PDB file of C-alpha atoms and ligand atoms in Angstrom:
ATOM      1  CA  MET A  84      16.602  -6.121   0.430  1.00  0.00           C
ATOM      2  CA  ASN A  85      13.078  -7.121   1.491  1.00  0.00           C
ATOM      3  CA  LEU A  86      12.120  -7.519   5.771  1.00  0.00           C
ATOM      4  CA  CYS A  87       9.213  -8.960   6.757  1.00  0.00           C
ATOM      5  CA  ARG A  88       7.049  -9.454   9.586  1.00  0.00           C
ATOM      6  CA  PHE A  89       5.699 -13.135   9.914  1.00  0.00           C
ATOM      7  CA  LYS A  90       3.752 -15.118  13.044  1.00  0.00           C
ATOM      8  CA  ASP A  91       6.018 -18.017  14.497  1.00  0.00           C
ATOM      9  CA  LYS A  92       4.352 -21.592  16.156  1.00  0.00           C
ATOM     10  CA  GLN A  93       3.105 -19.548  19.022  1.00  0.00           C
ATOM     11  CA  GLY A  94       1.511 -17.030  16.982  1.00  0.00           C
ATOM     12  CA  ALA A  95       4.391 -14.274  18.075  1.00  0.00           C
ATOM     13  CA  ILE A  96       5.389 -11.539  15.517  1.00  0.00           C
ATOM     14  CA  ARG A  97       8.743 -11.712  14.168  1.00  0.00           C
ATOM     15  CA  ILE A  98      10.939  -9.774  11.748  1.00  0.00           C
ATOM     16  CA  GLY A  99      12.738 -11.410   8.819  1.00  0.00           C
ATOM     17  CA  LEU A 100      15.050 -10.815   5.959  1.00  0.00           C
ATOM     18  CA  ALA A 101      14.525 -12.083   2.635  1.00  0.00           C
ATOM     19  CA  ILE A 102      17.986 -13.649   1.855  1.00  0.00           C
ATOM     20  CA  ASP A 103      16.567 -15.405  -1.787  1.00  0.00           C
ATOM     21  CA  ALA A 104      13.484 -16.182  -3.207  1.00  0.00           C
ATOM     22  CA  SER A 105      12.633 -18.766  -1.018  1.00  0.00           C
ATOM     23  CA  THR A 106      14.802 -18.452   1.989  1.00  0.00           C
ATOM     24  CA  VAL A 107      14.337 -15.735   4.951  1.00  0.00           C
ATOM     25  CA  ILE A 108      16.237 -15.163   8.470  1.00  0.00           C
ATOM     26  CA  ASP A 109      14.594 -15.188  11.739  1.00  0.00           C
ATOM     27  CA  LEU A 110      16.282 -11.828  12.927  1.00  0.00           C
ATOM     28  CA  THR A 111      15.034 -12.210  17.115  1.00  0.00           C
ATOM     29  CA  PRO A 112      18.318 -14.279  17.842  1.00  0.00           C
ATOM     30  CA  ALA A 113      19.949 -10.606  17.110  1.00  0.00           C
ATOM     31  CA  GLY A 114      17.979  -8.483  19.252  1.00  0.00           C
ATOM     32  CA  ILE A 115      15.282  -7.513  16.451  1.00  0.00           C
ATOM     33  CA  THR A 116      12.095  -8.144  17.462  1.00  0.00           C
ATOM     34  CA  GLU A 117       9.878  -4.740  15.843  1.00  0.00           C
ATOM     35  CA  MET A 118      11.033  -3.081  12.397  1.00  0.00           C
ATOM     36  CA  GLU A 119      10.576   0.427  14.312  1.00  0.00           C
ATOM     37  CA  PRO A 120      14.398   0.680  15.020  1.00  0.00           C
ATOM     38  CA  LEU A 121      15.476  -0.357  12.090  1.00  0.00           C
ATOM     39  CA  LEU A 122      13.462   2.145  10.018  1.00  0.00           C
ATOM     40  CA  GLU A 123      14.840   4.651  12.238  1.00  0.00           C
ATOM     41  CA  SER A 124      18.356   3.915  12.008  1.00  0.00           C
ATOM     42  CA  GLU A 125      20.415   5.631  10.075  1.00  0.00           C
ATOM     43  CA  ASP A 126      22.287   3.197   7.306  1.00  0.00           C
ATOM     44  CA  VAL A 127      19.441   0.113   7.671  1.00  0.00           C
ATOM     45  CA  VAL A 128      21.230  -1.634   4.535  1.00  0.00           C
ATOM     46  CA  ALA A 129      24.043  -1.034   5.973  1.00  0.00           C
ATOM     47  CA  GLN A 130      22.616  -2.719   9.379  1.00  0.00           C
ATOM     48  CA  LEU A 131      20.909  -5.418   7.450  1.00  0.00           C
ATOM     49  CA  GLN A 132      24.387  -6.334   5.684  1.00  0.00           C
ATOM     50  CA  ARG A 133      25.849  -6.448   8.726  1.00  0.00           C
ATOM     51  CA  LEU A 134      23.098  -9.181  10.249  1.00  0.00           C
ATOM     52  CA  LYS A 135      22.916 -11.291   6.906  1.00  0.00           C
ATOM     53  CA  LYS A 136      26.970 -11.970   8.105  1.00  0.00           C
ATOM     54  CA  GLU A 137      25.663 -13.668  11.414  1.00  0.00           C
ATOM     55  CA  THR A 138      24.622 -17.178  12.264  1.00  0.00           C
ATOM     56  CA  LEU A 139      20.544 -16.923  12.139  1.00  0.00           C
ATOM     57  CA  PRO A 140      17.921 -19.005  11.517  1.00  0.00           C
ATOM     58  CA  GLN A 141      17.215 -19.867   7.962  1.00  0.00           C
ATOM     59  CA  LEU A 142      13.574 -19.986   7.941  1.00  0.00           C
ATOM     60  CA  PRO A 143      11.755 -21.635   4.164  1.00  0.00           C
ATOM     61  CA  LEU A 144       9.792 -19.033   2.904  1.00  0.00           C
ATOM     62  CA  SER A 145       6.918 -21.376   2.229  1.00  0.00           C
ATOM     63  CA  SER A 146       6.578 -22.439   5.617  1.00  0.00           C
ATOM     64  CA  LEU A 147       5.740 -18.893   6.987  1.00  0.00           C
ATOM     65  CA  GLU A 148       2.832 -17.026   7.955  1.00  0.00           C
ATOM     66  CA  LEU A 149       3.506 -13.744   6.670  1.00  0.00           C
ATOM     67  CA  CYS A 150       1.753 -10.565   8.542  1.00  0.00           C
ATOM     68  CA  ALA A 151       0.791  -7.366   7.219  1.00  0.00           C
ATOM     69  CA  PRO A 152       3.979  -4.864   7.499  1.00  0.00           C
ATOM     70  CA  THR A 153       2.960  -2.119   9.670  1.00  0.00           C
ATOM     71  CA  GLU A 154       3.562  -1.988  13.416  1.00  0.00           C
ATOM     72  CA  ARG A 155       2.565   1.262  14.783  1.00  0.00           C
ATOM     73  CA  GLN A 156       2.441   3.668  11.673  1.00  0.00           C
ATOM     74  CA  GLU A 157      -1.006   5.756  10.717  1.00  0.00           C
ATOM     75  CA  VAL A 158      -1.901   5.149   7.055  1.00  0.00           C
ATOM     76  CA  TRP A 159      -2.033   8.293   4.571  1.00  0.00           C
ATOM     77  CA  ALA A 160      -3.365   7.620   0.918  1.00  0.00           C
ATOM     78  CA  ALA A 161      -2.244  10.182  -1.858  1.00  0.00           C
ATOM     79  CA  GLY A 162      -4.771  10.852  -4.818  1.00  0.00           C
ATOM     80  CA  VAL A 163      -5.468  11.753  -8.447  1.00  0.00           C
ATOM     81  CA  THR A 164      -1.743  11.503  -8.926  1.00  0.00           C
ATOM     82  CA  TYR A 165      -2.023   9.376 -12.138  1.00  0.00           C
ATOM     83  CA  LEU A 166      -4.018  10.665 -15.118  1.00  0.00           C
ATOM     84  CA  ARG A 167      -6.131   7.563 -15.293  1.00  0.00           C
ATOM     85  CA  SER A 168      -6.857   8.725 -11.573  1.00  0.00           C
ATOM     86  CA  LYS A 169      -8.080  11.693 -12.510  1.00  0.00           C
ATOM     87  CA  THR A 170     -10.061  10.714 -15.769  1.00  0.00           C
ATOM     88  CA  ALA A 171     -11.403   7.698 -14.049  1.00  0.00           C
ATOM     89  CA  ARG A 172     -12.914   9.975 -11.453  1.00  0.00           C
ATOM     90  CA  MET A 173     -14.158  12.760 -13.833  1.00  0.00           C
ATOM     91  CA  GLU A 174     -16.138  10.580 -15.636  1.00  0.00           C
ATOM     92  CA  GLU A 175     -17.805   8.978 -12.217  1.00  0.00           C
ATOM     93  CA  SER A 176     -18.965  11.993 -10.791  1.00  0.00           C
ATOM     94  CA  ASP A 177     -21.266  14.457 -11.349  1.00  0.00           C
ATOM     95  CA  PHE A 178     -20.727  17.721  -9.852  1.00  0.00           C
ATOM     96  CA  SER A 179     -17.891  17.170  -8.515  1.00  0.00           C
ATOM     97  CA  ALA A 180     -15.733  16.066 -10.972  1.00  0.00           C
ATOM     98  CA  ASN A 181     -14.035  19.546 -11.209  1.00  0.00           C
ATOM     99  CA  ALA A 182     -12.261  18.929  -7.976  1.00  0.00           C
ATOM    100  CA  TYR A 183     -10.005  15.889  -9.264  1.00  0.00           C
ATOM    101  CA  ASP A 184      -9.402  18.011 -12.380  1.00  0.00           C
ATOM    102  CA  LYS A 185      -8.267  21.025 -10.332  1.00  0.00           C
ATOM    103  CA  VAL A 186      -5.992  18.716  -7.868  1.00  0.00           C
ATOM    104  CA  TYR A 187      -4.467  16.438  -9.957  1.00  0.00           C
ATOM    105  CA  SER A 188      -2.475  20.031 -10.959  1.00  0.00           C
ATOM    106  CA  ALA A 189      -2.662  22.084  -8.035  1.00  0.00           C
ATOM    107  CA  GLU A 190       0.277  22.759  -5.970  1.00  0.00           C
ATOM    108  CA  ARG A 191      -1.569  20.893  -3.231  1.00  0.00           C
ATOM    109  CA  PRO A 192      -1.954  17.323  -3.501  1.00  0.00           C
ATOM    110  CA  GLU A 193      -4.469  15.095  -2.388  1.00  0.00           C
ATOM    111  CA  ILE A 194      -3.746  13.520   0.613  1.00  0.00           C
ATOM    112  CA  PHE A 195      -6.121  11.763   2.955  1.00  0.00           C
ATOM    113  CA  PHE A 196      -6.484   9.504   5.824  1.00  0.00           C
ATOM    114  CA  LYS A 197      -6.601   5.728   5.240  1.00  0.00           C
ATOM    115  CA  SER A 198      -6.038   3.282   8.268  1.00  0.00           C
ATOM    116  CA  ILE A 199      -4.619   2.937  11.899  1.00  0.00           C
ATOM    117  CA  ALA A 200      -1.897  -0.049  12.034  1.00  0.00           C
ATOM    118  CA  GLU A 201      -3.925  -2.572  13.299  1.00  0.00           C
ATOM    119  CA  LYS A 202      -6.750  -2.166  10.735  1.00  0.00           C
ATOM    120  CA  VAL A 203      -4.706  -2.830   7.619  1.00  0.00           C
ATOM    121  CA  VAL A 204      -4.882  -6.706   6.281  1.00  0.00           C
ATOM    122  CA  GLY A 205      -2.322  -8.762   5.283  1.00  0.00           C
ATOM    123  CA  VAL A 206      -1.046 -10.937   2.302  1.00  0.00           C
ATOM    124  CA  GLY A 207      -3.624 -13.806   2.622  1.00  0.00           C
ATOM    125  CA  GLU A 208      -6.257 -12.133   4.496  1.00  0.00           C
ATOM    126  CA  SER A 209      -9.678 -10.638   3.199  1.00  0.00           C
ATOM    127  CA  VAL A 210     -10.195  -7.248   1.685  1.00  0.00           C
ATOM    128  CA  GLY A 211     -13.460  -6.021   2.226  1.00  0.00           C
ATOM    129  CA  ILE A 212     -16.185  -4.391   0.111  1.00  0.00           C
ATOM    130  CA  ARG A 213     -19.074  -2.564   1.322  1.00  0.00           C
ATOM    131  CA  ALA A 214     -22.250  -4.310   1.769  1.00  0.00           C
ATOM    132  CA  ASP A 215     -23.908  -0.617   1.111  1.00  0.00           C
ATOM    133  CA  ALA A 216     -21.819  -0.158  -1.945  1.00  0.00           C
ATOM    134  CA  LYS A 217     -22.479  -1.234  -5.439  1.00  0.00           C
ATOM    135  CA  TRP A 218     -19.450  -0.274  -7.104  1.00  0.00           C
ATOM    136  CA  ASN A 219     -16.165  -1.902  -5.783  1.00  0.00           C
ATOM    137  CA  VAL A 220     -12.681  -2.337  -7.424  1.00  0.00           C
ATOM    138  CA  PRO A 221      -9.334  -2.297  -6.066  1.00  0.00           C
ATOM    139  CA  GLU A 222      -6.660   0.318  -6.447  1.00  0.00           C
ATOM    140  CA  PRO A 223      -3.315  -1.187  -6.830  1.00  0.00           C
ATOM    141  CA  GLU A 224      -0.540   1.307  -5.510  1.00  0.00           C
ATOM    142  CA  LEU A 225       2.808   1.431  -4.141  1.00  0.00           C
ATOM    143  CA  ALA A 226       3.394   3.088  -0.701  1.00  0.00           C
ATOM    144  CA  LEU A 227       6.093   4.796   0.892  1.00  0.00           C
ATOM    145  CA  VAL A 228       7.561   3.684   3.845  1.00  0.00           C
ATOM    146  CA  MET A 229       8.702   6.546   6.189  1.00  0.00           C
ATOM    147  CA  ASN A 230       9.993   6.753   9.864  1.00  0.00           C
ATOM    148  CA  SER A 231       9.697   9.568  11.993  1.00  0.00           C
ATOM    149  CA  LYS A 232      11.453  11.952  10.388  1.00  0.00           C
ATOM    150  CA  GLY A 233       9.500  11.688   6.864  1.00  0.00           C
ATOM    151  CA  ARG A 234      12.717   9.899   5.318  1.00  0.00           C
ATOM    152  CA  ILE A 235      11.148   7.406   2.913  1.00  0.00           C
ATOM    153  CA  VAL A 236      12.890   4.216   4.395  1.00  0.00           C
ATOM    154  CA  GLY A 237      10.729   1.666   2.257  1.00  0.00           C
ATOM    155  CA  TYR A 238       8.448   0.749  -0.422  1.00  0.00           C
ATOM    156  CA  THR A 239       5.540  -1.710   0.275  1.00  0.00           C
ATOM    157  CA  VAL A 240       2.841  -2.892  -2.139  1.00  0.00           C
ATOM    158  CA  GLY A 241      -0.762  -1.835  -1.278  1.00  0.00           C
ATOM    159  CA  ASN A 242      -4.369  -1.720  -2.427  1.00  0.00           C
ATOM    160  CA  ASP A 243      -6.698   1.256  -1.562  1.00  0.00           C
ATOM    161  CA  MET A 244     -10.147  -0.577  -1.460  1.00  0.00           C
ATOM    162  CA  SER A 245     -13.085   1.969  -2.999  1.00  0.00           C
ATOM    163  CA  SER A 246     -16.714   2.036  -2.930  1.00  0.00           C
ATOM    164  CA  ARG A 247     -16.642   4.232  -6.749  1.00  0.00           C
ATOM    165  CA  ASP A 248     -20.592   4.452  -6.503  1.00  0.00           C
ATOM    166  CA  ILE A 249     -20.262   6.248  -2.804  1.00  0.00           C
ATOM    167  CA  GLU A 250     -17.422   8.569  -3.642  1.00  0.00           C
ATOM    168  CA  GLY A 251     -18.786   9.295  -7.498  1.00  0.00           C
ATOM    169  CA  GLU A 252     -22.465  10.550  -5.565  1.00  0.00           C
ATOM    170  CA  ASN A 253     -20.953  13.217  -3.231  1.00  0.00           C
ATOM    171  CA  LEU A 254     -17.023  13.739  -3.137  1.00  0.00           C
ATOM    172  CA  LEU A 255     -18.067  14.539   0.695  1.00  0.00           C
ATOM    173  CA  TYR A 256     -18.555  11.212   0.867  1.00  0.00           C
ATOM    174  CA  LEU A 257     -14.709   9.891   0.212  1.00  0.00           C
ATOM    175  CA  PRO A 258     -13.407   8.814   3.866  1.00  0.00           C
ATOM    176  CA  GLN A 259     -17.065   6.568   3.444  1.00  0.00           C
ATOM    177  CA  ALA A 260     -15.666   5.454   0.103  1.00  0.00           C
ATOM    178  CA  LYS A 261     -12.393   4.810   1.252  1.00  0.00           C
ATOM    179  CA  VAL A 262     -12.028   4.121   5.262  1.00  0.00           C
ATOM    180  CA  TYR A 263     -13.801   0.774   6.489  1.00  0.00           C
ATOM    181  CA  ARG A 264     -13.731  -2.484   7.869  1.00  0.00           C
ATOM    182  CA  ASN A 265     -10.582  -4.562   6.026  1.00  0.00           C
ATOM    183  CA  SER A 266     -10.185  -1.697   3.122  1.00  0.00           C
ATOM    184  CA  CYS A 267      -6.809  -1.251   3.127  1.00  0.00           C
ATOM    185  CA  ALA A 268      -4.188  -4.122   2.357  1.00  0.00           C
ATOM    186  CA  LEU A 269      -0.004  -3.652   2.216  1.00  0.00           C
ATOM    187  CA  GLY A 270       2.876  -6.199   2.199  1.00  0.00           C
ATOM    188  CA  PRO A 271       4.067  -8.867   2.603  1.00  0.00           C
ATOM    189  CA  TRP A 272       7.040  -6.500   1.833  1.00  0.00           C
ATOM    190  CA  ILE A 273       9.278  -3.751   2.593  1.00  0.00           C
ATOM    191  CA  ALA A 274      11.509  -3.464  -0.044  1.00  0.00           C
ATOM    192  CA  LEU A 275      14.619  -1.029   1.491  1.00  0.00           C
ATOM    193  CA  GLY A 276      17.303   0.605  -0.510  1.00  0.00           C
ATOM    194  CA  ALA A 277      15.871   2.094  -3.730  1.00  0.00           C
ATOM    195  CA  PRO A 278      16.599   5.414  -4.391  1.00  0.00           C
ATOM    196  CA  GLU A 279      13.293   6.903  -5.959  1.00  0.00           C
ATOM    197  CA  LYS A 280      14.620   7.018  -9.077  1.00  0.00           C
ATOM    198  CA  GLU A 281      14.662   3.217  -9.648  1.00  0.00           C
ATOM    199  CA  ALA A 282      11.405   2.405  -7.800  1.00  0.00           C
ATOM    200  CA  ARG A 283      10.082   5.261 -10.705  1.00  0.00           C
ATOM    201  CA  GLU A 284      10.753   2.017 -13.202  1.00  0.00           C
ATOM    202  CA  TRP A 285       8.996  -0.140 -11.272  1.00  0.00           C
ATOM    203  CA  MET A 286       5.561  -2.046 -12.826  1.00  0.00           C
ATOM    204  CA  ILE A 287       2.599  -2.165 -11.150  1.00  0.00           C
ATOM    205  CA  ARG A 288       0.252  -5.251 -11.996  1.00  0.00           C
ATOM    206  CA  ILE A 289      -2.596  -6.078 -10.787  1.00  0.00           C
ATOM    207  CA  ALA A 290      -5.096  -9.481 -11.498  1.00  0.00           C
ATOM    208  CA  ILE A 291      -8.902 -10.192 -10.480  1.00  0.00           C
ATOM    209  CA  LYS A 292     -10.031 -13.638 -10.298  1.00  0.00           C
ATOM    210  CA  ARG A 293     -13.368 -14.953 -10.098  1.00  0.00           C
ATOM    211  CA  ASP A 294     -13.732 -18.788  -9.717  1.00  0.00           C
ATOM    212  CA  GLY A 295     -10.701 -19.431 -11.948  1.00  0.00           C
ATOM    213  CA  SER A 296     -10.846 -17.048 -14.317  1.00  0.00           C
ATOM    214  CA  VAL A 297      -9.067 -14.037 -14.718  1.00  0.00           C
ATOM    215  CA  MET A 298     -12.009 -11.034 -14.990  1.00  0.00           C
ATOM    216  CA  PHE A 299      -9.445  -8.140 -14.954  1.00  0.00           C
ATOM    217  CA  SER A 300      -5.759  -7.094 -15.512  1.00  0.00           C
ATOM    218  CA  GLY A 301      -4.278  -3.592 -15.952  1.00  0.00           C
ATOM    219  CA  GLU A 302      -0.434  -2.643 -15.034  1.00  0.00           C
ATOM    220  CA  THR A 303       1.299   0.557 -14.900  1.00  0.00           C
ATOM    221  CA  SER A 304       4.491   2.208 -14.408  1.00  0.00           C
ATOM    222  CA  VAL A 305       5.456   4.008 -11.296  1.00  0.00           C
ATOM    223  CA  GLY A 306       6.836   6.857 -13.315  1.00  0.00           C
ATOM    224  CA  GLN A 307       3.703   7.577 -14.422  1.00  0.00           C
ATOM    225  CA  ILE A 308       2.449   9.480 -10.777  1.00  0.00           C
ATOM    226  CA  LYS A 309       2.795  12.991 -11.716  1.00  0.00           C
ATOM    227  CA  ARG A 310       4.382  13.917  -8.343  1.00  0.00           C
ATOM    228  CA  SER A 311       7.768  12.979  -7.071  1.00  0.00           C
ATOM    229  CA  PHE A 312       8.004  10.603  -3.769  1.00  0.00           C
ATOM    230  CA  THR A 313       9.822  13.332  -1.846  1.00  0.00           C
ATOM    231  CA  GLU A 314       7.259  15.959  -2.683  1.00  0.00           C
ATOM    232  CA  LEU A 315       3.825  13.969  -1.604  1.00  0.00           C
ATOM    233  CA  ALA A 316       6.190  12.758   1.752  1.00  0.00           C
ATOM    234  CA  SER A 317       6.543  16.783   2.591  1.00  0.00           C
ATOM    235  CA  TYR A 318       2.836  17.385   2.287  1.00  0.00           C
ATOM    236  CA  LEU A 319       2.138  14.464   4.685  1.00  0.00           C
ATOM    237  CA  PHE A 320       4.506  15.621   7.353  1.00  0.00           C
ATOM    238  CA  ARG A 321       3.915  19.263   7.098  1.00  0.00           C
ATOM    239  CA  SER A 322       2.350  20.653  10.377  1.00  0.00           C
ATOM    240  CA  GLN A 323       1.873  16.965  11.515  1.00  0.00           C
ATOM    241  CA  GLU A 324       3.564  14.722  13.583  1.00  0.00           C
ATOM    242  CA  PHE A 325       4.282  10.795  13.072  1.00  0.00           C
ATOM    243  CA  PRO A 326       6.363   9.710  16.453  1.00  0.00           C
ATOM    244  CA  HIS A 327       6.283   6.029  15.037  1.00  0.00           C
ATOM    245  CA  GLY A 328       6.544   6.623  10.954  1.00  0.00           C
ATOM    246  CA  ALA A 329       3.929   6.414   8.567  1.00  0.00           C
ATOM    247  CA  VAL A 330       2.400   4.492   5.681  1.00  0.00           C
ATOM    248  CA  LEU A 331       1.635   6.555   1.915  1.00  0.00           C
ATOM    249  CA  LEU A 332       0.001   5.564  -0.614  1.00  0.00           C
ATOM    250  CA  THR A 333       0.701   7.061  -3.809  1.00  0.00           C
ATOM    251  CA  GLY A 334      -2.352   6.963  -5.617  1.00  0.00           C
ATOM    252  CA  THR A 335      -3.850   4.322  -8.411  1.00  0.00           C
ATOM    253  CA  GLY A 336      -3.154   3.929 -11.810  1.00  0.00           C
ATOM    254  CA  VAL A 337      -5.265   1.420 -12.968  1.00  0.00           C
ATOM    255  CA  VAL A 338      -8.755   1.562 -12.666  1.00  0.00           C
ATOM    256  CA  PRO A 339     -10.768  -1.735 -14.042  1.00  0.00           C
ATOM    257  CA  PRO A 340     -13.801  -0.995 -16.850  1.00  0.00           C
ATOM    258  CA  ASP A 341     -17.245   1.055 -15.105  1.00  0.00           C
ATOM    259  CA  THR A 342     -18.905  -2.228 -15.838  1.00  0.00           C
ATOM    260  CA  PHE A 343     -16.471  -4.099 -13.229  1.00  0.00           C
ATOM    261  CA  THR A 344     -17.356  -4.640  -9.451  1.00  0.00           C
ATOM    262  CA  LEU A 345     -15.691  -6.658  -7.058  1.00  0.00           C
ATOM    263  CA  ARG A 346     -17.595  -9.461  -5.804  1.00  0.00           C
ATOM    264  CA  ALA A 347     -17.153 -11.675  -2.205  1.00  0.00           C
ATOM    265  CA  LYS A 348     -14.713 -14.751  -2.986  1.00  0.00           C
ATOM    266  CA  ASP A 349     -12.688 -13.195  -6.270  1.00  0.00           C
ATOM    267  CA  ASN A 350      -8.950 -13.014  -5.918  1.00  0.00           C
ATOM    268  CA  ILE A 351      -7.155  -9.794  -6.512  1.00  0.00           C
ATOM    269  CA  GLU A 352      -3.672 -10.030  -7.236  1.00  0.00           C
ATOM    270  CA  ILE A 353      -1.036  -7.031  -7.477  1.00  0.00           C
ATOM    271  CA  GLU A 354       2.497  -7.465  -7.987  1.00  0.00           C
ATOM    272  CA  ILE A 355       5.504  -4.514  -8.012  1.00  0.00           C
ATOM    273  CA  SER A 356       8.029  -5.646  -9.596  1.00  0.00           C
ATOM    274  CA  GLY A 357      10.878  -3.925  -7.543  1.00  0.00           C
ATOM    275  CA  ILE A 358       8.760  -5.704  -4.140  1.00  0.00           C
ATOM    276  CA  GLY A 359       7.008  -8.633  -4.524  1.00  0.00           C
ATOM    277  CA  SER A 360       3.159  -9.195  -4.539  1.00  0.00           C
ATOM    278  CA  LEU A 361      -0.217  -9.209  -2.486  1.00  0.00           C
ATOM    279  CA  HIS A 362      -2.745 -11.219  -2.798  1.00  0.00           C
ATOM    280  CA  ASN A 363      -6.133 -11.284  -0.975  1.00  0.00           C
ATOM    281  CA  SER A 364      -9.530 -12.167  -1.412  1.00  0.00           C
ATOM    282  CA  VAL A 365     -12.716 -10.370  -0.852  1.00  0.00           C
ATOM    283  CA  ILE A 366     -15.346 -10.444   1.502  1.00  0.00           C
ATOM    284  CA  VAL A 367     -18.856  -8.195   2.208  1.00  0.00           C
ATOM    285  CA  VAL A 368     -18.216  -6.059   5.082  1.00  0.00           C
TER     286      VAL A 368
HETATM  287  O1  DO4 B 532      -9.961  11.520  -4.908  1.00  0.00           O
HETATM  288  C1  DO4 B 532      -9.801  10.247  -4.468  1.00  0.00           C
HETATM  289  C2  DO4 B 532      -9.505   9.301  -4.173  1.00  0.00           C
HETATM  290  C3  DO4 B 532      -8.088   8.970  -5.256  1.00  0.00           C
HETATM  291  C4  DO4 B 532      -7.461   8.083  -4.916  1.00  0.00           C
HETATM  292  O2  DO4 B 532      -7.722   7.232  -4.121  1.00  0.00           O
HETATM  293  C5  DO4 B 532      -6.228   7.970  -6.266  1.00  0.00           C
HETATM  294  O3  DO4 B 532      -6.566   7.910  -7.390  1.00  0.00           O
HETATM  295  O4  DO4 B 532      -5.563   6.576  -5.885  1.00  0.00           O
HETATM  296 MG1   MG B 533      -5.996   5.147  -4.053  1.00  0.00          MG
END
């Protein structure tokens, strides 16, 4: 079951539920004006199954302006959860290479802050590459959607945009390599109800196009993530509260070759088989 946020003709946000590949029902007439109460409910899937039976407006997906799926959640990110991420980062850095090696197998995962909800970029909007960085890449990632109790209630598609030269120069520059204008894209769908076992079978695919030609494409399986989702989620919620829930990017397993860097006007498409696809163009920020 896939939920989304979309804008109506007056620009107001509404909550939609996909009923097939091309149709969304508008949940507003049923009193659903935000996702948060749904994500907090004991059984969101059962609640949505009930709503599906009500007579609610059916809208063609192609007519909707879809928005980022975040309302008030903070977005965090786990790192070095795939072997590919560890080796690429060890190669790009000099004296901090050991840190990646250690964190990959350490008990405590790497988790860092990525974005507040209102700064998240939605489908069709532009992600940013820093004007002061020379080597910029997208990071296609599965994102866990958790409610305030730390329960994983859904999944969305994420892009943890990164400046590899800034991170590679010195690991202490990580917040600058990771957190800047338009550096986090999510959505448009929140897929609900899939257990971790099922989600680990999904594929993550990325294609980067420049002037209509594919400059890079790659894929990985979610199952390649070294740590369990519950382990990552429980570390995020240690000694920490998220009254509106949280979103956690789970790390990248696809890294373009070292010769590749993004340019303005590139188009990035990330698809996760059990969820849907997120596409964004690139601007310099
Ligand atoms: O350690 C730096 C960031 C790692 C990361 O973002 C990833 O592995 O996806
Ligand atoms: Mg990442």
